[in-house]
Coordinates of C-alpha atoms in Angstrom, one line a residue:
M70 CA 61.3 9.3 128.1
N71 CA 60.5 13.0 127.7
I72 CA 61.7 15.7 130.2
A73 CA 58.2 15.9 131.9
G74 CA 58.2 12.1 132.4
K75 CA 61.7 12.1 133.9
A76 CA 60.8 15.0 136.2
L77 CA 57.7 13.0 137.3
L78 CA 59.8 9.9 138.2
D79 CA 62.3 12.0 140.0
T80 CA 59.6 13.4 142.3
G81 CA 59.8 12.0 145.9
W82 CA 56.7 9.9 145.9
D83 CA 56.2 7.6 148.9
V84 CA 55.5 3.9 148.5
D85 CA 51.7 4.3 148.7
Q86 CA 51.6 7.1 146.2
R87 CA 53.9 5.3 143.7
A88 CA 51.6 2.2 144.0
V89 CA 48.8 4.3 142.7
I90 CA 50.8 6.3 140.1
E91 CA 52.4 3.2 138.5
A92 CA 49.4 0.8 138.8
D93 CA 48.6 -1.2 135.6
T94 CA 46.9 0.8 132.8
D95 CA 43.7 -1.2 133.1
A96 CA 43.6 -1.3 136.9
R97 CA 40.4 -0.2 138.7
L98 CA 41.3 1.4 142.0
V99 CA 39.5 3.1 144.8
V100 CA 42.1 5.3 146.5
E101 CA 41.3 6.4 150.0
A102 CA 43.1 9.7 150.5
G103 CA 42.7 11.9 153.6
P104 CA 43.4 15.6 153.5
G105 CA 47.0 16.5 153.0
T106 CA 48.1 13.2 151.6
G107 CA 48.8 14.6 148.1
K108 CA 45.6 13.3 146.5
T109 CA 45.5 16.0 143.7
A110 CA 49.2 15.6 142.9
V111 CA 48.9 11.8 142.8
A112 CA 45.8 12.0 140.6
C113 CA 47.6 14.2 138.1
A114 CA 50.7 12.1 138.3
R115 CA 48.7 9.0 137.6
L116 CA 47.4 10.4 134.3
A117 CA 50.9 11.8 133.5
H118 CA 52.5 8.4 134.0
L119 CA 49.9 6.7 131.8
I120 CA 50.6 9.3 129.0
N121 CA 54.4 9.6 129.4
E122 CA 55.3 6.0 130.2
E123 CA 52.4 3.8 129.0
D124 CA 51.8 5.6 125.7
I125 CA 48.1 6.2 126.3
E126 CA 46.8 9.0 124.1
A127 CA 45.9 12.1 126.2
S128 CA 42.7 12.5 124.2
N129 CA 41.6 9.0 125.4
T130 CA 41.7 10.0 129.1
W131 CA 39.1 11.7 131.2
M132 CA 39.5 13.5 134.5
I133 CA 36.2 14.1 136.3
S134 CA 36.2 16.4 139.3
F135 CA 33.5 17.8 141.6
T136 CA 34.0 21.6 141.2
R137 CA 35.2 24.0 138.6
T138 CA 37.9 25.3 141.0
A139 CA 39.4 21.8 141.3
V140 CA 39.3 21.5 137.5
A141 CA 41.4 24.7 137.2
E142 CA 43.9 23.5 139.7
I143 CA 44.2 20.0 138.1
R144 CA 44.6 21.4 134.6
A145 CA 47.5 23.7 135.8
R146 CA 49.3 20.9 137.6
L147 CA 48.9 18.5 134.7
H148 CA 50.4 21.0 132.3
S149 CA 53.6 21.0 134.4
Y150 CA 53.7 17.2 134.2
V151 CA 52.9 16.4 130.6
D152 CA 53.5 19.7 128.7
D153 CA 51.1 20.4 125.8
A154 CA 49.6 16.8 126.0
S155 CA 47.6 18.0 129.0
F156 CA 45.3 20.0 126.7
G157 CA 44.1 16.7 125.1
I158 CA 42.9 15.4 128.5
R159 CA 39.2 15.9 129.0
I160 CA 39.3 17.6 132.3
A161 CA 35.8 18.8 133.5
T162 CA 33.2 18.6 136.2
I163 CA 30.8 15.8 136.1
D164 CA 28.0 18.2 134.9
S165 CA 30.2 19.3 132.0
H166 CA 31.0 15.7 131.0
A167 CA 27.3 14.9 131.2
W168 CA 26.4 17.8 129.0
S169 CA 29.0 16.8 126.5
I170 CA 27.4 13.4 126.2
H171 CA 23.9 14.8 126.1
S172 CA 24.5 17.5 123.5
G173 CA 26.7 15.2 121.3
H174 CA 24.2 12.4 121.1
D175 CA 20.8 13.9 121.5
P176 CA 19.5 16.3 118.8
N177 CA 16.9 17.5 121.3
A178 CA 19.4 18.4 124.0
R179 CA 18.8 21.9 125.5
L180 CA 20.4 23.9 128.2
T181 CA 17.0 25.1 129.4
G182 CA 16.0 21.6 130.6
S183 CA 16.1 20.9 134.3
Y184 CA 19.1 19.3 135.9
E185 CA 17.1 16.2 136.7
E186 CA 15.9 15.9 133.1
N187 CA 19.3 16.3 131.6
I188 CA 21.0 13.7 133.9
T189 CA 18.1 11.2 133.4
R190 CA 18.5 11.5 129.6
V191 CA 22.3 11.1 129.9
I192 CA 21.9 7.9 132.0
E193 CA 19.5 6.6 129.3
L194 CA 22.0 7.3 126.6
L195 CA 24.8 5.6 128.5
K196 CA 22.7 2.5 129.0
S197 CA 21.3 2.1 125.5
D198 CA 22.8 4.4 122.8
E199 CA 25.3 2.5 120.6
D200 CA 26.9 5.8 119.4
V201 CA 27.7 6.6 123.0
A202 CA 29.1 3.1 123.5
D203 CA 31.3 3.6 120.4
E204 CA 32.6 6.9 121.8
L205 CA 33.4 5.4 125.2
A206 CA 35.1 2.4 123.6
Q207 CA 38.0 4.8 122.8
I208 CA 38.5 5.8 126.4
E209 CA 41.5 4.1 128.0
H210 CA 41.5 5.6 131.5
V211 CA 39.2 7.7 133.7
V212 CA 40.1 9.4 136.9
I213 CA 37.3 10.4 139.3
D214 CA 38.0 12.9 142.0
E215 CA 36.1 13.5 145.3
A216 CA 33.9 10.5 144.8
Q217 CA 32.5 10.6 148.3
D218 CA 30.6 13.8 147.3
L219 CA 28.8 12.1 144.4
V220 CA 25.3 11.4 145.7
G221 CA 21.9 11.0 144.2
Q222 CA 21.7 11.5 140.4
R223 CA 25.4 12.2 140.1
A224 CA 26.2 8.9 141.7
D225 CA 23.7 7.2 139.3
L226 CA 25.4 8.8 136.4
I227 CA 28.9 7.7 137.4
E228 CA 27.7 4.2 138.1
A229 CA 26.1 4.1 134.6
L230 CA 29.3 5.4 133.1
V231 CA 31.6 2.9 134.8
N232 CA 29.3 0.1 133.8
R233 CA 29.4 1.2 130.1
L234 CA 33.2 1.6 129.9
P235 CA 35.2 -1.1 128.1
S236 CA 36.4 -3.8 130.5
D237 CA 40.0 -2.9 129.8
C238 CA 39.5 0.8 130.5
G239 CA 41.2 1.7 133.8
V240 CA 39.4 3.7 136.4
T241 CA 41.1 5.5 139.4
V242 CA 38.6 6.8 142.0
F243 CA 39.9 9.1 144.7
A244 CA 37.7 9.6 147.8
D245 CA 37.7 10.3 151.6
E246 CA 34.5 9.3 153.3
A247 CA 35.5 11.4 156.3
Q248 CA 34.9 14.5 154.1
A249 CA 31.5 13.4 152.7
I250 CA 29.5 16.6 153.5
Y251 CA 27.3 17.2 150.5
G252 CA 24.1 15.8 152.0
F253 CA 23.9 19.2 153.7
S254 CA 23.9 22.6 152.2
D255 CA 25.8 25.7 153.5
D256 CA 22.5 27.5 154.2
S257 CA 21.8 26.0 157.7
I258 CA 23.0 23.6 160.3
G259 CA 21.5 20.2 160.8
R260 CA 19.2 20.3 157.7
R261 CA 19.7 18.3 154.6
K262 CA 19.8 20.1 151.3
G263 CA 16.2 20.8 150.3
G264 CA 15.0 18.9 153.3
V265 CA 15.5 15.6 151.3
P266 CA 17.8 12.8 152.5
K267 CA 20.4 11.4 150.1
R268 CA 18.9 8.8 147.7
G269 CA 20.4 5.4 147.1
K270 CA 23.6 3.8 148.2
P271 CA 26.8 5.9 148.1
L272 CA 28.8 5.6 145.0
L273 CA 31.8 3.9 146.7
D274 CA 29.5 1.2 148.0
R275 CA 28.1 0.6 144.6
L276 CA 31.6 0.4 143.0
R277 CA 33.0 -1.9 145.7
G278 CA 29.9 -4.0 145.9
V279 CA 30.0 -5.3 142.3
K280 CA 32.7 -7.9 141.9
A281 CA 32.6 -7.8 138.1
L282 CA 33.7 -4.2 138.1
G283 CA 37.0 -5.4 139.6
F284 CA 37.8 -2.5 142.0
T285 CA 40.5 -2.8 144.6
T286 CA 41.4 -0.4 147.4
L287 CA 44.6 1.5 148.0
V288 CA 45.3 3.9 150.8
L289 CA 47.4 7.1 151.0
K290 CA 48.6 7.5 154.6
E291 CA 51.4 10.0 154.9
I292 CA 50.4 13.6 155.6
Y293 CA 52.3 16.3 153.6
R294 CA 50.1 19.4 153.9
T295 CA 51.3 20.4 157.4
S296 CA 54.1 19.9 159.9
S297 CA 52.1 21.4 162.8
P298 CA 51.7 18.7 165.5
G299 CA 48.2 19.8 166.4
L300 CA 47.1 19.9 162.8
R301 CA 48.6 16.5 162.1
K302 CA 46.6 15.0 164.9
I303 CA 43.4 16.6 163.5
F304 CA 44.3 15.3 160.0
S305 CA 44.9 11.7 161.3
E306 CA 43.4 11.0 164.7
L307 CA 40.3 13.0 164.2
R308 CA 39.8 11.5 160.7
S309 CA 40.0 8.0 162.3
D310 CA 37.2 8.9 164.6
M311 CA 35.1 10.2 161.6
L312 CA 35.5 6.8 160.0
D313 CA 35.0 4.6 163.1
K314 CA 31.3 3.9 163.2
Q315 CA 31.7 2.5 166.7
K316 CA 32.5 6.0 167.9
H317 CA 29.4 7.6 166.3
R318 CA 27.1 8.7 169.1
D319 CA 25.1 11.6 170.4
G320 CA 27.4 14.5 171.4
L321 CA 29.9 13.6 168.7
H322 CA 29.6 17.1 167.2
G323 CA 30.3 18.9 170.4
Q324 CA 33.2 16.6 171.4
T325 CA 34.8 17.0 168.0
A326 CA 34.5 20.8 168.2
E327 CA 36.2 20.7 171.6
R328 CA 39.1 18.5 170.2
I329 CA 39.6 20.9 167.3
R330 CA 39.8 23.8 169.8
A331 CA 42.3 22.0 171.9
L332 CA 44.5 21.1 169.0
A333 CA 44.3 24.5 167.2
D334 CA 47.2 27.0 167.5
Q335 CA 44.8 29.6 169.0
Q336 CA 41.2 29.6 170.1
G337 CA 38.7 32.0 171.6
L338 CA 38.4 34.5 168.8
K339 CA 35.0 36.1 168.6
W340 CA 33.8 36.8 165.0
T341 CA 32.4 40.1 166.0
Q342 CA 35.9 41.2 167.0
M343 CA 37.5 40.1 163.7
K344 CA 39.0 42.7 161.4
V345 CA 40.0 41.8 157.9
A346 CA 42.9 44.2 158.3
D347 CA 44.4 41.7 160.7
F348 CA 44.6 39.1 158.0
T349 CA 46.6 38.6 154.8
S350 CA 45.7 37.3 151.3
D351 CA 47.0 33.9 152.4
D352 CA 44.4 33.6 155.1
L353 CA 41.0 31.8 154.9
L354 CA 38.2 32.8 157.2
L355 CA 35.6 30.0 157.3
F356 CA 32.0 30.2 158.6
R357 CA 29.5 27.4 158.7
T358 CA 26.6 29.2 156.9
R359 CA 26.4 31.7 154.0
A360 CA 24.4 34.1 156.2
E361 CA 27.4 34.4 158.5
V362 CA 29.7 35.0 155.6
L363 CA 27.4 37.7 154.2
M364 CA 27.2 39.4 157.6
A365 CA 31.0 39.4 158.0
S366 CA 31.4 40.8 154.5
Q367 CA 28.7 43.5 155.0
F368 CA 30.6 45.1 157.9
C369 CA 34.0 44.9 156.2
D370 CA 35.1 48.0 154.2
L371 CA 38.5 46.6 153.1
P372 CA 39.2 44.5 150.0
H373 CA 38.4 40.8 150.5
R374 CA 37.3 37.8 148.5
L375 CA 34.2 35.6 149.0
R376 CA 34.1 31.9 148.5
L377 CA 30.4 31.4 148.4
S378 CA 27.9 29.5 146.3
G379 CA 25.2 31.4 144.4
Y380 CA 27.3 34.2 142.7
G381 CA 27.9 32.5 139.4
V382 CA 31.2 32.4 137.5
T383 CA 33.2 35.7 137.5
L384 CA 35.0 37.0 134.5
P385 CA 37.8 39.6 135.2
A386 CA 37.1 43.3 134.6
W387 CA 39.9 43.7 132.1
L388 CA 37.9 41.9 129.4
A389 CA 35.2 44.5 129.4
I390 CA 37.6 47.4 129.8
C391 CA 39.6 46.2 126.8
F392 CA 36.8 45.1 124.5
A393 CA 33.7 47.2 125.4
D394 CA 34.0 49.1 122.0
F395 CA 35.9 46.5 120.0
I396 CA 33.8 45.2 117.1
D397 CA 36.4 43.7 114.8
P398 CA 35.9 39.9 114.2
F399 CA 39.6 39.2 115.1
I400 CA 42.3 40.7 117.2
A401 CA 46.1 40.4 116.8
E402 CA 48.5 40.3 119.7
R403 CA 50.0 43.7 119.0
R404 CA 46.5 45.3 119.0
F405 CA 45.6 43.6 122.3
L406 CA 48.8 44.7 124.0
D407 CA 48.2 48.3 122.9
L408 CA 44.7 48.1 124.4
W409 CA 46.0 46.7 127.6
A410 CA 48.7 49.4 127.9
A411 CA 46.2 52.2 127.2
R412 CA 43.3 51.0 129.3
I413 CA 44.5 48.6 132.1
E414 CA 47.9 49.7 133.2
N415 CA 47.8 49.3 137.0
Q416 CA 44.0 49.6 137.1
A417 CA 41.9 46.4 137.3
A418 CA 44.9 44.4 136.5
P419 CA 44.7 40.7 137.6
H420 CA 47.6 38.9 139.3
Y421 CA 49.0 38.2 135.8
G422 CA 50.2 40.6 133.1
P423 CA 49.3 41.3 129.4
A424 CA 51.4 38.4 128.1
E425 CA 49.6 35.8 130.1
A426 CA 46.3 37.5 129.5
W427 CA 46.9 37.0 125.8
E428 CA 47.9 33.4 126.3
R429 CA 44.6 32.8 128.0
L430 CA 42.7 34.4 125.2
V431 CA 44.6 32.3 122.6
C432 CA 43.9 29.1 124.6
V433 CA 40.1 29.8 124.6
A434 CA 39.7 31.2 121.1
G435 CA 43.0 31.2 119.2
R436 CA 43.3 30.9 115.4
K437 CA 46.0 29.2 113.4
D438 CA 47.4 32.6 112.4
G439 CA 48.0 33.5 116.0
S440 CA 45.1 35.9 116.3
V441 CA 42.0 35.5 118.5
D442 CA 38.5 35.0 117.1
M443 CA 36.4 37.5 119.0
Q444 CA 33.1 35.8 118.0
R445 CA 34.3 32.4 119.3
L446 CA 35.6 34.1 122.4
R447 CA 32.2 35.6 123.1
R448 CA 30.5 32.3 122.5
R449 CA 32.7 30.4 124.9
I450 CA 32.9 32.9 127.8
G451 CA 29.2 33.8 127.3
Q452 CA 28.2 30.3 128.4
T453 CA 26.8 29.6 131.8
R454 CA 30.0 27.7 132.6
P455 CA 32.8 29.6 130.7
P456 CA 36.3 28.1 130.4
V457 CA 38.3 28.2 133.6
E458 CA 41.3 29.9 131.8
L459 CA 39.4 33.2 131.9
T460 CA 37.4 33.0 135.1
L461 CA 38.3 34.1 138.7
P462 CA 38.5 31.5 141.5
E463 CA 36.8 33.8 144.0
Y464 CA 34.3 36.6 144.0
G465 CA 35.8 39.9 145.1
L466 CA 39.1 41.8 145.4
H467 CA 42.6 40.6 146.4
G468 CA 42.7 40.1 150.1
P469 CA 41.7 37.5 152.7
I470 CA 39.1 34.9 151.7
V471 CA 35.9 34.8 153.6
G472 CA 33.7 31.8 152.8
T473 CA 31.7 28.8 153.9
I474 CA 33.3 25.4 154.6
H475 CA 31.3 23.9 151.8
A476 CA 32.5 26.3 149.2
S477 CA 36.1 25.9 150.4
K478 CA 36.0 22.1 150.0
G479 CA 39.1 20.9 148.3
R480 CA 41.0 24.2 148.8
E481 CA 43.7 25.1 151.4
A482 CA 45.4 28.1 152.9
S483 CA 48.5 28.8 155.0
N484 CA 46.4 30.2 157.8
V485 CA 42.7 29.3 158.5
V486 CA 40.3 30.9 161.0
L487 CA 37.5 28.5 161.6
L488 CA 34.4 30.0 163.2
L489 CA 32.5 27.2 165.0
P490 CA 28.8 27.4 165.5
N491 CA 27.2 27.2 168.9
G492 CA 24.0 25.5 169.8
A493 CA 23.6 23.2 166.9
E494 CA 20.7 20.8 167.1
F495 CA 20.1 17.6 165.1
E496 CA 17.1 15.5 164.2
S497 CA 19.1 12.2 164.0
I498 CA 22.5 10.7 164.8
E499 CA 23.1 10.6 161.0
D500 CA 22.7 14.3 160.7
E501 CA 25.1 14.9 163.6
I502 CA 27.7 12.6 162.1
E503 CA 27.6 14.5 158.8
E504 CA 27.7 17.9 160.4
T505 CA 30.7 16.7 162.4
R506 CA 32.4 15.9 159.1
V507 CA 31.8 19.5 158.1
L508 CA 33.9 20.7 161.1
F509 CA 36.6 18.2 160.1
V510 CA 36.7 19.5 156.5
G511 CA 37.0 23.1 157.8
A512 CA 39.8 22.3 160.2
T513 CA 41.8 20.5 157.6
R514 CA 42.0 23.4 155.2
A515 CA 45.0 24.8 157.1
R516 CA 48.7 24.2 156.1
A517 CA 50.5 26.2 158.8
S518 CA 48.2 27.4 161.5
L519 CA 44.6 27.1 162.7
I520 CA 42.7 29.6 164.8
V521 CA 39.4 28.6 166.1
G522 CA 36.8 31.2 166.9
E523 CA 33.1 31.3 167.9
S524 CA 30.3 32.4 165.7
N525 CA 27.1 33.5 167.2
A526 CA 24.6 31.3 165.4
F527 CA 21.6 33.4 164.4
R528 CA 18.4 32.5 162.6
A529 CA 18.3 33.2 158.9
S530 CA 15.9 32.1 156.3
T531 CA 16.5 31.1 152.6
L532 CA 13.9 31.7 149.9
A533 CA 13.3 29.2 147.0
S534 CA 15.5 31.4 144.9
G535 CA 18.4 30.7 147.3
R536 CA 18.4 34.3 148.6
V537 CA 19.2 34.6 152.3
H538 CA 17.4 37.1 154.6
R539 CA 17.4 37.7 158.3
S540 CA 15.1 39.9 160.4
A541 CA 16.6 42.2 163.0
R542 CA 15.9 41.6 166.6
N543 CA 13.8 44.7 166.9
G544 CA 11.7 43.7 163.9
K545 CA 12.2 47.1 162.2
S546 CA 14.4 45.9 159.4
T547 CA 15.4 42.8 157.4
M548 CA 18.8 42.1 156.1
V549 CA 18.6 40.8 152.5
E550 CA 21.3 39.2 150.3
I551 CA 22.0 41.2 147.1
G552 CA 24.4 40.1 144.4
R553 CA 23.2 36.6 143.5
D554 CA 23.6 35.4 140.0
G555 CA 20.9 37.0 137.9
D556 CA 20.5 40.1 140.1
I557 CA 22.5 42.2 137.6
T558 CA 22.2 41.6 133.9
A559 CA 23.5 43.3 130.7
R560 CA 20.2 45.0 130.2
G561 CA 20.3 46.4 133.7
L562 CA 23.7 48.0 133.0
V563 CA 23.4 49.4 129.4
G564 CA 19.9 48.5 128.2
R565 CA 18.0 51.1 126.2
S566 CA 14.9 50.8 128.3
E567 CA 17.0 51.5 131.4
F568 CA 19.5 54.1 130.3
S569 CA 20.1 56.6 127.5
A570 CA 23.3 56.0 125.6
A571 CA 25.0 58.9 127.5
D572 CA 23.9 57.7 130.9
A573 CA 25.0 54.2 130.1
A574 CA 28.4 55.5 129.0
A575 CA 28.7 57.6 132.2
G576 CA 27.9 54.5 134.3
Q577 CA 30.4 52.3 132.5
A578 CA 33.1 55.0 132.8
F579 CA 32.5 55.2 136.6
L580 CA 32.8 51.5 136.9
T581 CA 36.1 51.5 135.0
K582 CA 37.5 53.9 137.7
V583 CA 36.4 51.7 140.6
A584 CA 37.1 48.3 138.9
D585 CA 39.6 47.3 141.6
V586 CA 38.4 49.1 144.8
V587 CA 35.6 48.7 147.4
T588 CA 32.7 50.9 146.6
T589 CA 29.5 51.7 148.4
Y590 CA 26.3 52.0 146.4
K591 CA 22.8 53.1 147.1
L592 CA 19.6 51.5 145.8
E593 CA 16.7 53.7 144.6
A594 CA 13.3 52.3 143.6
D595 CA 12.3 53.7 140.2
A596 CA 8.6 53.9 139.3
D597 CA 9.6 54.1 135.6
L598 CA 11.2 50.7 135.9
D599 CA 8.2 49.1 137.7
W600 CA 9.8 49.9 141.0
R601 CA 13.0 48.0 140.3
Y602 CA 16.0 49.4 142.1
R603 CA 18.6 51.5 140.3
I604 CA 22.1 51.3 141.6
R605 CA 23.7 54.7 142.4
A606 CA 27.3 55.4 143.3
G607 CA 27.0 57.0 146.7
N608 CA 24.3 59.7 147.3
E609 CA 25.2 62.0 144.3
G610 CA 27.2 59.7 142.0
P611 CA 26.0 58.4 138.6
R612 CA 23.5 55.6 138.2
V613 CA 25.5 52.6 137.1
G614 CA 22.9 49.9 136.8
A615 CA 19.4 48.6 137.7
L616 CA 18.7 45.3 139.5
S617 CA 16.5 42.7 137.9
R618 CA 13.0 41.8 139.0
N619 CA 14.5 38.8 140.9
L620 CA 15.1 41.0 143.9
T621 CA 11.8 42.7 143.8
Y622 CA 9.9 39.4 143.6
D623 CA 11.9 38.1 146.5
L624 CA 11.2 41.2 148.6
W625 CA 7.5 40.7 148.2
E626 CA 7.9 37.1 149.2
I627 CA 9.7 38.1 152.3
L628 CA 6.9 40.5 153.1
S629 CA 4.4 37.9 152.6
N630 CA 6.2 35.5 154.9
R631 CA 6.7 38.1 157.6
N632 CA 3.2 39.5 157.9
Q633 CA 0.3 38.5 155.8
K634 CA -2.2 40.6 157.6
N635 CA -0.7 44.0 157.1
S636 CA 0.0 45.6 153.7
H637 CA 3.6 46.7 153.4
R638 CA 5.9 47.6 150.6
P639 CA 9.7 47.4 150.0
P640 CA 11.6 50.6 150.9
G641 CA 12.2 53.4 148.4
H642 CA 15.9 53.3 149.0
V643 CA 18.6 51.1 150.5
N644 CA 22.0 52.3 151.8
H645 CA 25.2 50.5 152.5
V646 CA 25.3 48.2 149.4
R647 CA 28.9 47.0 149.1
G648 CA 30.6 46.5 145.8
L649 CA 33.9 44.6 145.6
G650 CA 35.3 46.0 142.4
C651 CA 33.9 45.0 139.0
A652 CA 33.7 42.0 136.7
T653 CA 32.7 41.4 133.0
I654 CA 29.5 40.2 131.5
A655 CA 30.0 38.7 128.0
L656 CA 27.2 38.0 125.6
S657 CA 27.4 35.5 122.8
P658 CA 26.9 37.0 119.3
D659 CA 23.5 35.3 119.0
D660 CA 22.2 36.4 122.4
N661 CA 18.8 37.9 122.1
D662 CA 19.6 40.5 124.8
L663 CA 22.0 42.3 122.4
E664 CA 19.2 44.0 120.5
T665 CA 18.0 45.6 123.7
L666 CA 21.4 47.3 124.5
N667 CA 22.8 50.7 123.7
E668 CA 25.9 50.9 121.5
P669 CA 28.7 50.0 121.5
W670 CA 27.8 47.2 123.8
A671 CA 25.2 45.8 121.5
S672 CA 27.9 45.2 118.9
S673 CA 30.8 44.3 121.2
G674 CA 29.0 42.1 123.7
F675 CA 31.3 43.1 126.6
I676 CA 29.8 45.0 129.6
L677 CA 31.4 46.0 132.9
T678 CA 29.4 45.1 135.9
P679 CA 29.8 46.1 139.6
R680 CA 30.7 43.0 141.6
I681 CA 28.1 43.4 144.4
A682 CA 28.0 41.1 147.4
A683 CA 25.9 42.8 150.1
F684 CA 23.7 42.0 153.1
P685 CA 22.2 45.5 153.8
P686 CA 19.2 46.2 156.0
F687 CA 15.8 46.9 154.3
F688 CA 13.5 49.1 156.3
F689 CA 10.1 48.2 154.9
S690 CA 7.4 50.9 154.7
G691 CA 4.0 50.9 156.4
R692 CA 0.6 50.4 155.0
R693 CA -0.3 51.9 151.7

């Protein structure tokens, strides 16, 4: 037995946890695990036990999770259990696993295909392709996390995968039906995502309903996340109500909200009275809708982080600061440490230092001689879903986290402020039940204390692009979300059509200075850029970028929806655009956009970008 295996056995697992961890290699289990019962730890310990004690090859195990954030947490925890063997475990989101199968077995696979097309093709491969069957025949155990959230095509995919696995391949499925909330989006209350109900039976019903698959159910009961009496009642008693179909009735949402208020450590906080300065980096401020999060962020001038869908994966600023003009094919550790000392110091430094930064680079693109392959690094982090080792878990600067309940699923914090919506309306009892689960998920993110506040639900709309907008009561302005993935591109930062080489250099130099501070920008419509908006630092500062046409198109759509009779136009300038430090855009060596950029970025592929997350007012102009 190795040291990691001994440490694993010495851990104080309870009887239920140990039953899961030490189950037979080929066992097929559905593990019902409520919040705070140690689900993630047990999932990792299950794989670690199989590798350390049952001699299963790490490379023959899969861990499938719902989100990239969960993947990062699982990978870190597994490494502490099984040392270097954890790197052999295929830990990824379901979408990443699907793409791996698709790209590996279909010569016509392409990233530009729609999500539905890609998943449909993977399901076909799972059902009929013998090469896929041969690959899966090597798999000895699969762990599936957050199974209650796998709906629609993702559920179809997992069902096809389980059916195709060898009969002696073990499968451990973790789920909590009380936390099944992904039939809704975080854009509005009481409306299913895209307005379309879930399709087909839930995954758990499918797995349990086929006797030949051989699934049995185990339950984790003991709560470890919190010792607070009120929170423990929310975690247990309220969860029982969520699962008891006999208690599902009209008014369940309002009654659940009242119980959460009664059991919380504090209640009555108004979100309009909240100040980020009153909270610490251990605090999580949760709203129901993304519009509320954007509104809270817009009026906060202190560092904070956002946990919100639609902003893409964030690469830390130090990558661009170190490598903006680095064009050598490889870099040695000594050279990297010199660059860090000269350029990072205390500025834009993450929560880790140069030694760990180097370890992360080596993990992603290391060579046998100990150096880092810069071309490979760019290819890997230039992907739509770059490796989690070099991404940031939240969008913004070190400080309290402000987010939606959906985007915070699976995460926890010492102190949680839960802002409950008022006046929610539902079209059916099913909608009300699922929305009630959203409240339960939000309340169970807390470890130490829960404060319940009130949010003034306001009407906001969402465009087909996902951008949120909200008209002011007086009708004179419209608040519009800025900072979505695709709003700022490499061309908009250092492109030759947008900037001279000198202006691009000035903009990048300014961004380097503000890489770790809150900055206010101004947008200026530019006729030379077909009225796209340039991003200026303050009123007199340098221009640091230009927004893509995505925003311009959406503004015209907003105008069309608001008033089709009158001819209006977007404003010539927009103030109060909040920037939360900076991040990195990395382009693969074969990216076509490189030829449109100024040097040295056209050669290096690393560009610094303002991390904009804003909800400013747009005062639309009158008739032309």
